[in-house]
PDB file of C-alpha atoms in Angstrom:
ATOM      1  CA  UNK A   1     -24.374 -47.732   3.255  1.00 89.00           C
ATOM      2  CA  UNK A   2     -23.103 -48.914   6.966  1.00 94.00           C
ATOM      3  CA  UNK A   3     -19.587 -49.306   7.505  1.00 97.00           C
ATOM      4  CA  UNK A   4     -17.431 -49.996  10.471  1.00 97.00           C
ATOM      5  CA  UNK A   5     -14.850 -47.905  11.139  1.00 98.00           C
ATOM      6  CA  UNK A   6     -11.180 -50.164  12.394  1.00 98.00           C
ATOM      7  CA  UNK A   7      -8.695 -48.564  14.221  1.00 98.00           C
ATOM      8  CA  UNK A   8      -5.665 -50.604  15.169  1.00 96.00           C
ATOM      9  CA  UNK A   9      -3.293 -49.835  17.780  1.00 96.00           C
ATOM     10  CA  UNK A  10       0.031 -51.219  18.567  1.00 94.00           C
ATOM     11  CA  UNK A  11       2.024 -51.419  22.038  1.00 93.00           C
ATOM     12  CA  UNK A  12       4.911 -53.055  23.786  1.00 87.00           C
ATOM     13  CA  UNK A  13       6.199 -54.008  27.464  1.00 75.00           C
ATOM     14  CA  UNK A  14       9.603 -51.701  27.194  1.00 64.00           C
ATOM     15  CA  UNK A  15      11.515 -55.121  27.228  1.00 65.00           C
ATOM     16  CA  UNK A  16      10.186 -56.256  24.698  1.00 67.00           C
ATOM     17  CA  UNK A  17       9.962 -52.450  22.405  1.00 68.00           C
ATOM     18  CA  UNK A  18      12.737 -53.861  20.371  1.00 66.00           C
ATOM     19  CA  UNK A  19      11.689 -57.802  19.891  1.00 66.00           C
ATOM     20  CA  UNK A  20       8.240 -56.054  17.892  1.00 76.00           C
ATOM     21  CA  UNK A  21       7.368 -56.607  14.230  1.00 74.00           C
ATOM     22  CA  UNK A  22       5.508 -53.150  14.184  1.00 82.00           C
ATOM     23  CA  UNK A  23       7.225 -49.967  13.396  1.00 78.00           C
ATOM     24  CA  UNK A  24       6.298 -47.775  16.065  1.00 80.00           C
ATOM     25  CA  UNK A  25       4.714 -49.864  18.989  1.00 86.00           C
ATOM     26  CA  UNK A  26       3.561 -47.602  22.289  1.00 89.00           C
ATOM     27  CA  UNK A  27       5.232 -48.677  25.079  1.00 88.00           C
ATOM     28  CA  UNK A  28       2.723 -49.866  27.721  1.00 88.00           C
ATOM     29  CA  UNK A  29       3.488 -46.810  29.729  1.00 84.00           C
ATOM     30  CA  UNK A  30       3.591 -44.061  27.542  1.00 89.00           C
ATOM     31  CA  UNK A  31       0.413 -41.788  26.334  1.00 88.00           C
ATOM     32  CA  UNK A  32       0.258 -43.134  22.626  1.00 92.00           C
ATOM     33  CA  UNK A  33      -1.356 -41.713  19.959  1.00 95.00           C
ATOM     34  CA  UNK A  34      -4.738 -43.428  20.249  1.00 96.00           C
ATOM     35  CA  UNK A  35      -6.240 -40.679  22.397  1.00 96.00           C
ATOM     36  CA  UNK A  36      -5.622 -37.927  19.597  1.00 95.00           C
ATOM     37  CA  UNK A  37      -6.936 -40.109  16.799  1.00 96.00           C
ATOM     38  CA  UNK A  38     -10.371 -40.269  19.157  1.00 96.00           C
ATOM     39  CA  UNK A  39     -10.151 -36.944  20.226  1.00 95.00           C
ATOM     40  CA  UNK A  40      -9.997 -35.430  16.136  1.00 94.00           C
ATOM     41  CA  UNK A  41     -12.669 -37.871  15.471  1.00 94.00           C
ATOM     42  CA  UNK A  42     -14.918 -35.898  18.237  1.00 92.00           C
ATOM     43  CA  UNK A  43     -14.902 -32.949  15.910  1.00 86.00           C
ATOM     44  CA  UNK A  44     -16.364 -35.076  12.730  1.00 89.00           C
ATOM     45  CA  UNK A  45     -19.715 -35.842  11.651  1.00 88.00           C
ATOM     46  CA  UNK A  46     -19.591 -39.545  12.635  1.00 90.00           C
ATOM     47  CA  UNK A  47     -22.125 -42.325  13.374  1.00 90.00           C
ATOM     48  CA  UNK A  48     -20.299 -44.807  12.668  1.00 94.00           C
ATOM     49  CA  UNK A  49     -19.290 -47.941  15.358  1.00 96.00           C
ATOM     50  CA  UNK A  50     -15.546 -47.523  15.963  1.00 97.00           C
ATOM     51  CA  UNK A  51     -13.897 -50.798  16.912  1.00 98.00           C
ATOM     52  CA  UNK A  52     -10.679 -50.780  18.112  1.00 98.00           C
ATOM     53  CA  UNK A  53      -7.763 -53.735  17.416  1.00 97.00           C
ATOM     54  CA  UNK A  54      -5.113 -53.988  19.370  1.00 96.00           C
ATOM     55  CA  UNK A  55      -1.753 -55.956  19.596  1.00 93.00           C
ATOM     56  CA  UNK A  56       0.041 -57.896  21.342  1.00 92.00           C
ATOM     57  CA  UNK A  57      -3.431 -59.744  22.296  1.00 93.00           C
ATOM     58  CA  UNK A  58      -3.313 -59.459  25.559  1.00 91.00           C
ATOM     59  CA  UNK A  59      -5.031 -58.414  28.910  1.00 93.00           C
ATOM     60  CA  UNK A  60      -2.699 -55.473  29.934  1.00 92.00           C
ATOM     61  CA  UNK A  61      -2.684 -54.135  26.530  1.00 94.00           C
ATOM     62  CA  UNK A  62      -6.747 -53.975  26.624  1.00 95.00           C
ATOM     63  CA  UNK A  63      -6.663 -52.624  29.930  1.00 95.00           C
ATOM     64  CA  UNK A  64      -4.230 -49.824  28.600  1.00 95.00           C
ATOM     65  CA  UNK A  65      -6.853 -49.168  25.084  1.00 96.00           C
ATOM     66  CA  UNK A  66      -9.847 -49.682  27.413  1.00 96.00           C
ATOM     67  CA  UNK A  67      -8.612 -46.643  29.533  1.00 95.00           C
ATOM     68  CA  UNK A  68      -7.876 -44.454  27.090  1.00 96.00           C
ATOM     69  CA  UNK A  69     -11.439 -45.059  25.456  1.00 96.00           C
ATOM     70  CA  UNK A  70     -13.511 -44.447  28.567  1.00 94.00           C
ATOM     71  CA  UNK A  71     -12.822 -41.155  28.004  1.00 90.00           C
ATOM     72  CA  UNK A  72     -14.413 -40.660  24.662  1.00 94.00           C
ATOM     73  CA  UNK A  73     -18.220 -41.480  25.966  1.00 88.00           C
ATOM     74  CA  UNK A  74     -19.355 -39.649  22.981  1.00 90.00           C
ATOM     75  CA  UNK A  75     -17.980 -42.121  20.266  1.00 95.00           C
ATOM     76  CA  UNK A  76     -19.807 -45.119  19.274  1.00 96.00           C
ATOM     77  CA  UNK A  77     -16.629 -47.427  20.324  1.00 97.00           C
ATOM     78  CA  UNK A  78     -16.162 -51.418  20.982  1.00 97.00           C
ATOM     79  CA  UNK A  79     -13.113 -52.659  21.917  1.00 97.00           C
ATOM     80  CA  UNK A  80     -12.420 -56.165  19.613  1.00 96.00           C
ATOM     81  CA  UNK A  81     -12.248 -58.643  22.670  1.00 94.00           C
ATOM     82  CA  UNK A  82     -11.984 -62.851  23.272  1.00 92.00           C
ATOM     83  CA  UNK A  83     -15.810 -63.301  22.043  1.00 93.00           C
ATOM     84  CA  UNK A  84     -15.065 -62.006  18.738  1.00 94.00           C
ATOM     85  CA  UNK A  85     -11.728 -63.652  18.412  1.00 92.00           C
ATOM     86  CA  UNK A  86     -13.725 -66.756  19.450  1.00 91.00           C
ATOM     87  CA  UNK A  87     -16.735 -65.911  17.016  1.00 91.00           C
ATOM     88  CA  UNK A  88     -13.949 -65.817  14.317  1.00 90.00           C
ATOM     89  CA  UNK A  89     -12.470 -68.962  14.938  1.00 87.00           C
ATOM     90  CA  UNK A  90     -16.546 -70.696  14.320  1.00 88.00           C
ATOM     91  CA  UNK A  91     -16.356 -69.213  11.210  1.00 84.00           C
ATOM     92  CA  UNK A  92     -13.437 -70.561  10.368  1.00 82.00           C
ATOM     93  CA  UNK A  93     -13.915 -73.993  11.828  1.00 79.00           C
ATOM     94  CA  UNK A  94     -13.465 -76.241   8.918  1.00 83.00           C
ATOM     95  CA  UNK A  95     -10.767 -74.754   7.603  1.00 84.00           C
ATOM     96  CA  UNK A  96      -7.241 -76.442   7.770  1.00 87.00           C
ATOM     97  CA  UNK A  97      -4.949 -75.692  10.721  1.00 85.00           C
ATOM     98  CA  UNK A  98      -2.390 -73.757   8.552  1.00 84.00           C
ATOM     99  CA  UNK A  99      -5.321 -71.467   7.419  1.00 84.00           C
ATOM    100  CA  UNK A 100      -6.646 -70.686  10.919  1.00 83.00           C
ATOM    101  CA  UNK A 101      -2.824 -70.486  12.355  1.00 86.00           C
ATOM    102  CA  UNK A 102      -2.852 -66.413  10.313  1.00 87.00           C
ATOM    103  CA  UNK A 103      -6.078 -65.475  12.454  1.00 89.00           C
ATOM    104  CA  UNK A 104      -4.377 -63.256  15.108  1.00 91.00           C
ATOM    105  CA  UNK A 105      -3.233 -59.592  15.905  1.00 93.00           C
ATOM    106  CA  UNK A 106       0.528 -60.421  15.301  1.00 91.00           C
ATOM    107  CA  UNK A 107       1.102 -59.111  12.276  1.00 91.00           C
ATOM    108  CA  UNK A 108       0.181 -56.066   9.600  1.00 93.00           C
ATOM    109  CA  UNK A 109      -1.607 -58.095   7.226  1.00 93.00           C
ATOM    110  CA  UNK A 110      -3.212 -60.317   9.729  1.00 94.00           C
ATOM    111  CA  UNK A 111      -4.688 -57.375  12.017  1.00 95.00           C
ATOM    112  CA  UNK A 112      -5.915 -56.105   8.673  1.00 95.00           C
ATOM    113  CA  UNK A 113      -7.879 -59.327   7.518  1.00 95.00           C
ATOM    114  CA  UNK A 114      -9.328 -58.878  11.059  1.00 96.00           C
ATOM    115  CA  UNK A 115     -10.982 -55.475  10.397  1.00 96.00           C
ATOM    116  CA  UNK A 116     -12.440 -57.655   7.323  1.00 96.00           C
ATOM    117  CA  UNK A 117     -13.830 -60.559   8.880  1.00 94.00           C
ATOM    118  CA  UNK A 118     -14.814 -57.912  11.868  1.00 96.00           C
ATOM    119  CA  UNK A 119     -16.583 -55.836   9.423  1.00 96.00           C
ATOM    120  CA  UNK A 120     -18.433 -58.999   7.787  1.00 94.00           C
ATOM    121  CA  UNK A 121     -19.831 -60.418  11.405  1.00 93.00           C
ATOM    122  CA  UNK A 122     -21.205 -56.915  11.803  1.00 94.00           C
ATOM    123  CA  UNK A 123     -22.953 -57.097   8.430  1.00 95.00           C
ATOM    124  CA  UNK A 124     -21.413 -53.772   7.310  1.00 97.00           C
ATOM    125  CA  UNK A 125     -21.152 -52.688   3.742  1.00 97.00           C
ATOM    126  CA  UNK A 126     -17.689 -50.945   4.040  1.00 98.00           C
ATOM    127  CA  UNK A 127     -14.569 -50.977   6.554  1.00 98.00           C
ATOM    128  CA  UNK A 128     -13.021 -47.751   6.620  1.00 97.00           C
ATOM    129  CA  UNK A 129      -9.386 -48.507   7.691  1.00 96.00           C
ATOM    130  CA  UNK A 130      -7.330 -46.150  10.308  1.00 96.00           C
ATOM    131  CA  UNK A 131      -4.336 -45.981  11.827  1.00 94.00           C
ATOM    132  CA  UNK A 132      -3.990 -44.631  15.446  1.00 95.00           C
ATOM    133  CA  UNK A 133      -1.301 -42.519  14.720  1.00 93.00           C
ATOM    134  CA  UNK A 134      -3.375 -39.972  12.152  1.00 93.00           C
ATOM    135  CA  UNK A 135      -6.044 -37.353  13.039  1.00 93.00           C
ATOM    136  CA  UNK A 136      -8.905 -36.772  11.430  1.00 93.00           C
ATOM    137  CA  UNK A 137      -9.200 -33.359  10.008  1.00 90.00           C
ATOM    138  CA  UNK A 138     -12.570 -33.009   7.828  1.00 89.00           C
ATOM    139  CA  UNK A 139     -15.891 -33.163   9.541  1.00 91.00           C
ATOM    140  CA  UNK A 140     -17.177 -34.895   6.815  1.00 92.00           C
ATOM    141  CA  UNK A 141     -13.986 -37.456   6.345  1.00 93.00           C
ATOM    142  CA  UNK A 142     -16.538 -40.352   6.447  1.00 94.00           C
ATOM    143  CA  UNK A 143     -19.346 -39.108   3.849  1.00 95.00           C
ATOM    144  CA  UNK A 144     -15.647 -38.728   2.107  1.00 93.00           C
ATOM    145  CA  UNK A 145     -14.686 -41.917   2.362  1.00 95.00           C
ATOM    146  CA  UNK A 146     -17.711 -43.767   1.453  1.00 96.00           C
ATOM    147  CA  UNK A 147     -17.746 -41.199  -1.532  1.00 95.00           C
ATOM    148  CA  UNK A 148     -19.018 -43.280  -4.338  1.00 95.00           C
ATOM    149  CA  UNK A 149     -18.196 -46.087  -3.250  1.00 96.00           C
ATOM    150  CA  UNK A 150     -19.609 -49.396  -5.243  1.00 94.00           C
ATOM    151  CA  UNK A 151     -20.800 -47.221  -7.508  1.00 94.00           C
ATOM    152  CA  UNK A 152     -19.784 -47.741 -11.281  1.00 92.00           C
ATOM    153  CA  UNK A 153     -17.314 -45.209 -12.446  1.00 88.00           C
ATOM    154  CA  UNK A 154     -16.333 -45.526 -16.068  1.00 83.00           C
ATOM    155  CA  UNK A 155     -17.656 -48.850 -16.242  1.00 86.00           C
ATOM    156  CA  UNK A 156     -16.133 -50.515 -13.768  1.00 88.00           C
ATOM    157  CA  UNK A 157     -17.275 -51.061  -9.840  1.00 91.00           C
ATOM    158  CA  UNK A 158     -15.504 -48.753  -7.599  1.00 93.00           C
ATOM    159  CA  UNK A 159     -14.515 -51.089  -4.513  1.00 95.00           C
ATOM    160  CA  UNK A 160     -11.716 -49.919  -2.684  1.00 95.00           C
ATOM    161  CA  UNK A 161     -10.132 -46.029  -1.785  1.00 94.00           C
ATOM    162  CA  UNK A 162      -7.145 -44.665  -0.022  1.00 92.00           C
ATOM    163  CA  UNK A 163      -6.645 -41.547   1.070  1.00 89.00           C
ATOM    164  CA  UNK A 164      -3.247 -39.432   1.902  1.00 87.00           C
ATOM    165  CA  UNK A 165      -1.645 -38.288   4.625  1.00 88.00           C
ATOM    166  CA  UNK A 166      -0.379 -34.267   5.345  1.00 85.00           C
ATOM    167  CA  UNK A 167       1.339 -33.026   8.581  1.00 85.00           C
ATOM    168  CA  UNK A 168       0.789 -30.453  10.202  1.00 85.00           C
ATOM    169  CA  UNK A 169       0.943 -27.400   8.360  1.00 84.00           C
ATOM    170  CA  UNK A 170      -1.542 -29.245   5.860  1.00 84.00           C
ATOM    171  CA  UNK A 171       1.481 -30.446   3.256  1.00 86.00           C
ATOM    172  CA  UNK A 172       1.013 -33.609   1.605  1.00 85.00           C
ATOM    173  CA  UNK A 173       4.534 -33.884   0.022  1.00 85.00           C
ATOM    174  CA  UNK A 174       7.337 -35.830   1.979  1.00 83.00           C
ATOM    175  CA  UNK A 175      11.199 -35.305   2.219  1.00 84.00           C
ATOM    176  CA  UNK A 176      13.007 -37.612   0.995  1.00 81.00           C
ATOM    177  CA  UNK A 177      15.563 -38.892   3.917  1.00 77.00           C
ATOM    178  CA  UNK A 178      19.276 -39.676   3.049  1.00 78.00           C
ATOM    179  CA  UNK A 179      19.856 -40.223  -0.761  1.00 73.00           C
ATOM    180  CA  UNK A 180      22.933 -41.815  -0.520  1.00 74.00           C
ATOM    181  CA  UNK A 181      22.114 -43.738   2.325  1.00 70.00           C
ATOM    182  CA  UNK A 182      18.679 -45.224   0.587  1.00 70.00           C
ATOM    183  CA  UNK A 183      19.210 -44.644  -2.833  1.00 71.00           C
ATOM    184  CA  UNK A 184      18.280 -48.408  -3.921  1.00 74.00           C
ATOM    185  CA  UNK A 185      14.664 -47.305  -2.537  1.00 75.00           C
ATOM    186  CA  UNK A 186      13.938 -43.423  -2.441  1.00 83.00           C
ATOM    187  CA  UNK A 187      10.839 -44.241  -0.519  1.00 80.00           C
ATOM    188  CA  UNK A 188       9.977 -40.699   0.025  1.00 84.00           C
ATOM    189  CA  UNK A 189      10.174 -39.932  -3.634  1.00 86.00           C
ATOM    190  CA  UNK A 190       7.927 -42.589  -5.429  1.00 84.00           C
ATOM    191  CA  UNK A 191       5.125 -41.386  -2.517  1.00 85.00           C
ATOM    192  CA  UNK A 192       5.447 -38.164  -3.989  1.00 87.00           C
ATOM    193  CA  UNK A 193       5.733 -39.378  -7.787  1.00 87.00           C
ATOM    194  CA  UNK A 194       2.780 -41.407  -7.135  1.00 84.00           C
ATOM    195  CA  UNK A 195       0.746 -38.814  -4.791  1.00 84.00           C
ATOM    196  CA  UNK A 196       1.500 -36.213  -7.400  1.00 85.00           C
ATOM    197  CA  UNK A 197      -0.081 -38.285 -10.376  1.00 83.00           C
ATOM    198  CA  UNK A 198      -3.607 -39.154  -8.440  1.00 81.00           C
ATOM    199  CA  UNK A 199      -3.720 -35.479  -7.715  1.00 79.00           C
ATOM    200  CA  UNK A 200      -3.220 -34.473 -11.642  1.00 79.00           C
ATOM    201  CA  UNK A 201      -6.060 -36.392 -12.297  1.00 75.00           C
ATOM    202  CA  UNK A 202     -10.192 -36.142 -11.098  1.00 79.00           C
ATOM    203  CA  UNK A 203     -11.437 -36.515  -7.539  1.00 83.00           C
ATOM    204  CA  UNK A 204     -11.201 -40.346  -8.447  1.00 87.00           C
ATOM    205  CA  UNK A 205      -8.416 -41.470  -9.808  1.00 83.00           C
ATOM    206  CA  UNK A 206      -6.726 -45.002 -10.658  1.00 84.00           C
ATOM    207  CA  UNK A 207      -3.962 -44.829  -7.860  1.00 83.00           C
ATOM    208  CA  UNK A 208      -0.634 -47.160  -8.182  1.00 82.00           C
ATOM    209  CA  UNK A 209       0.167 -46.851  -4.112  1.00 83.00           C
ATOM    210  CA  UNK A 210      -1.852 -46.941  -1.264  1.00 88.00           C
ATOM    211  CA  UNK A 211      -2.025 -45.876   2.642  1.00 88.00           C
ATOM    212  CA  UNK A 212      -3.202 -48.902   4.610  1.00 89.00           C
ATOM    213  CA  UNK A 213      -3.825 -46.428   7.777  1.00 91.00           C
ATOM    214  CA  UNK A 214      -6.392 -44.296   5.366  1.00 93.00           C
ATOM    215  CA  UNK A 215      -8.294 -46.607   3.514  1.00 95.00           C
ATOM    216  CA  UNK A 216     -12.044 -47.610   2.366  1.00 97.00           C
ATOM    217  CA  UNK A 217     -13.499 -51.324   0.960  1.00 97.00           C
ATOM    218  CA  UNK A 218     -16.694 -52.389  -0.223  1.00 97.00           C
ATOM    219  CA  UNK A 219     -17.835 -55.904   1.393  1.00 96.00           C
ATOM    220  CA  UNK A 220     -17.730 -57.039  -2.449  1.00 95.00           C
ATOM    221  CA  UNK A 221     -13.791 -56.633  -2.551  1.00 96.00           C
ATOM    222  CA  UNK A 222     -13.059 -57.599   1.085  1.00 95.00           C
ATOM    223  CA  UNK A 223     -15.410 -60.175   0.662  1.00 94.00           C
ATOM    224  CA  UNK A 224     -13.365 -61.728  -2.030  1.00 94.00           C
ATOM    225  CA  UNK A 225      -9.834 -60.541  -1.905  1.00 95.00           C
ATOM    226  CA  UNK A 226      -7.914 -60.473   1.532  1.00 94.00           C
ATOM    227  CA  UNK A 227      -4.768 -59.529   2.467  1.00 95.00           C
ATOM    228  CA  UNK A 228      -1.551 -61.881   2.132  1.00 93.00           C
ATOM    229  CA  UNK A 229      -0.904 -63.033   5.809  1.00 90.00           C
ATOM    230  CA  UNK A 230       3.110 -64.040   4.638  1.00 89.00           C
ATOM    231  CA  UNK A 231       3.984 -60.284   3.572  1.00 87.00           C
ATOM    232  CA  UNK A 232       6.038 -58.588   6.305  1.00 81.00           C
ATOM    233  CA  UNK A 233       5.675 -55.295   5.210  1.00 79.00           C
ATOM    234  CA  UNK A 234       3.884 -53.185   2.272  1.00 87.00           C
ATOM    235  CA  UNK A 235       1.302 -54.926   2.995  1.00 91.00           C
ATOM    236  CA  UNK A 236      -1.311 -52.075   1.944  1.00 91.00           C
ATOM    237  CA  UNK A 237       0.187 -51.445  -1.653  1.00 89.00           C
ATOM    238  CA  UNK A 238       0.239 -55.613  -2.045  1.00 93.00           C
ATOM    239  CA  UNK A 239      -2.968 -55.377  -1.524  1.00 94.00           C
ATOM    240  CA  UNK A 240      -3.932 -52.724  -4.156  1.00 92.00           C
ATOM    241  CA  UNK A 241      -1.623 -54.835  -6.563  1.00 91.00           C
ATOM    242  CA  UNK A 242      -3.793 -58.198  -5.814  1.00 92.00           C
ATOM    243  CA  UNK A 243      -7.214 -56.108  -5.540  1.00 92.00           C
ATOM    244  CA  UNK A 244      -6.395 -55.248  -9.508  1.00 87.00           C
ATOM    245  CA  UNK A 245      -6.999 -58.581 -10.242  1.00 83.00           C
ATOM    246  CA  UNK A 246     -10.171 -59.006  -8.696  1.00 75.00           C
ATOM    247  CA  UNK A 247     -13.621 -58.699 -11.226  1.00 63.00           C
TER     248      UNK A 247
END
């Protein structure tokens, strides 16, 4: 099975730091966290192309990523540039206007149908999603991730995997932040409710959350099911919902 690993990263001008959709956008002048994603991944048994998405679309922002990937010469790694933005678009050329309007970097769900209809011009099998943000810990995290992957399990096609996230003393479980203060939506606490289910269970298990910055889909699913380019947020756990309904 080939798959493409997708790695998006996010930045800013400082001006504008506070005007951006993302969460945690790198201001053009800091380090980031793009250079310690690569540098974990140096320690992993990968083959895999690496292609890198980054937003705002723009020329300082890929001279900023394209920097910070020279160093890596030992990585298989493209930068997603104006040809494939432009190869995109012919795909898409008789589709309406308001359909082509959601093709860009400017928003979660968008960048993420981009690592789909990246991995699909690249003929790969499987996108293995990233975030820039995480490093990679197991030297195997890829054979991991493709880990039985559109295989039948239990009679039905496995076509789409998240992982989980643990800091850095290798703990998966969160803290919840202020109760009082966010106790209409105890984030922190359903991660764990949910987290501590999937765990109970086998090494594959039916999962009612996912982590859009450590994920795996089969060309069948991403193929057939995209993400929704109006949500604003959630956008990985809206797509597990909508992936459920997918034969």
């Amino acid at each position: 099975m080939t798959a493409l690993i997708v790695i998006p990263t996010y930045w800013a001008p400082m001006r504008d730091i506070r005007r951006s959709v993302f969460d945690h956008p790198t201001p053009l002048g800091d380090k980031g966290t793009l250079g310690r994603c690569l540098r974990s991944m140096q320690n992993t048994r990968i083959d895999e192309k690496i292609l890198i998405l980054y937003s705002p679309f723009m020329k300082s922002v890929h001279d900023r990523v394209r920097c910070i990937v020279s160093g890596f010469k030992g990585l298989d790694i493209e930068i997603f540039n104006n040809r494939d933005m432009d190869y995109i678009a012919g795909l898409l050329g008789n589709h309406p206007p308001w359909f082509k309007r959601h093709i860009n970097l400017d928003s979660y769900p968008n960048i993420r149908n981009i690592c789909f209809l990246s991995a699909y011009m690249r003929g790969a099998d499987a996108v293995i999603q990233l975030d820039d943000d995480v490093a990679v810990k197991e030297r195997d995290f890829v054979e991991c991730a493709l880990f039985s992957l559109g295989r039948n399990i239990k009679g039905k096609p496995l076509l789409g995997k998240t992982g989980f996230y643990t800091n850095r003393r290798g703990k998966w479980r969160l803290r919840q932040k202020n109760r009082r203060i966010r106790r209409l939506w105890l984030k922190e606490t359903y991660i764990n409710r949910a987290l501590e289910s999937a765990f109970s269970g086998e090494r594959l298990s039916r999962t009612t959350m996912a982590l859009g910055g450590c994920m795996a889909i089969h060309r069948k699913l991403f193929n057939s099911v995209p993400y929704d380019p109006f949500n604003t947020r959630g956008e990985d756990t809206d797509y597990l919902i909508n992936s459920m309904h997918f034969d």
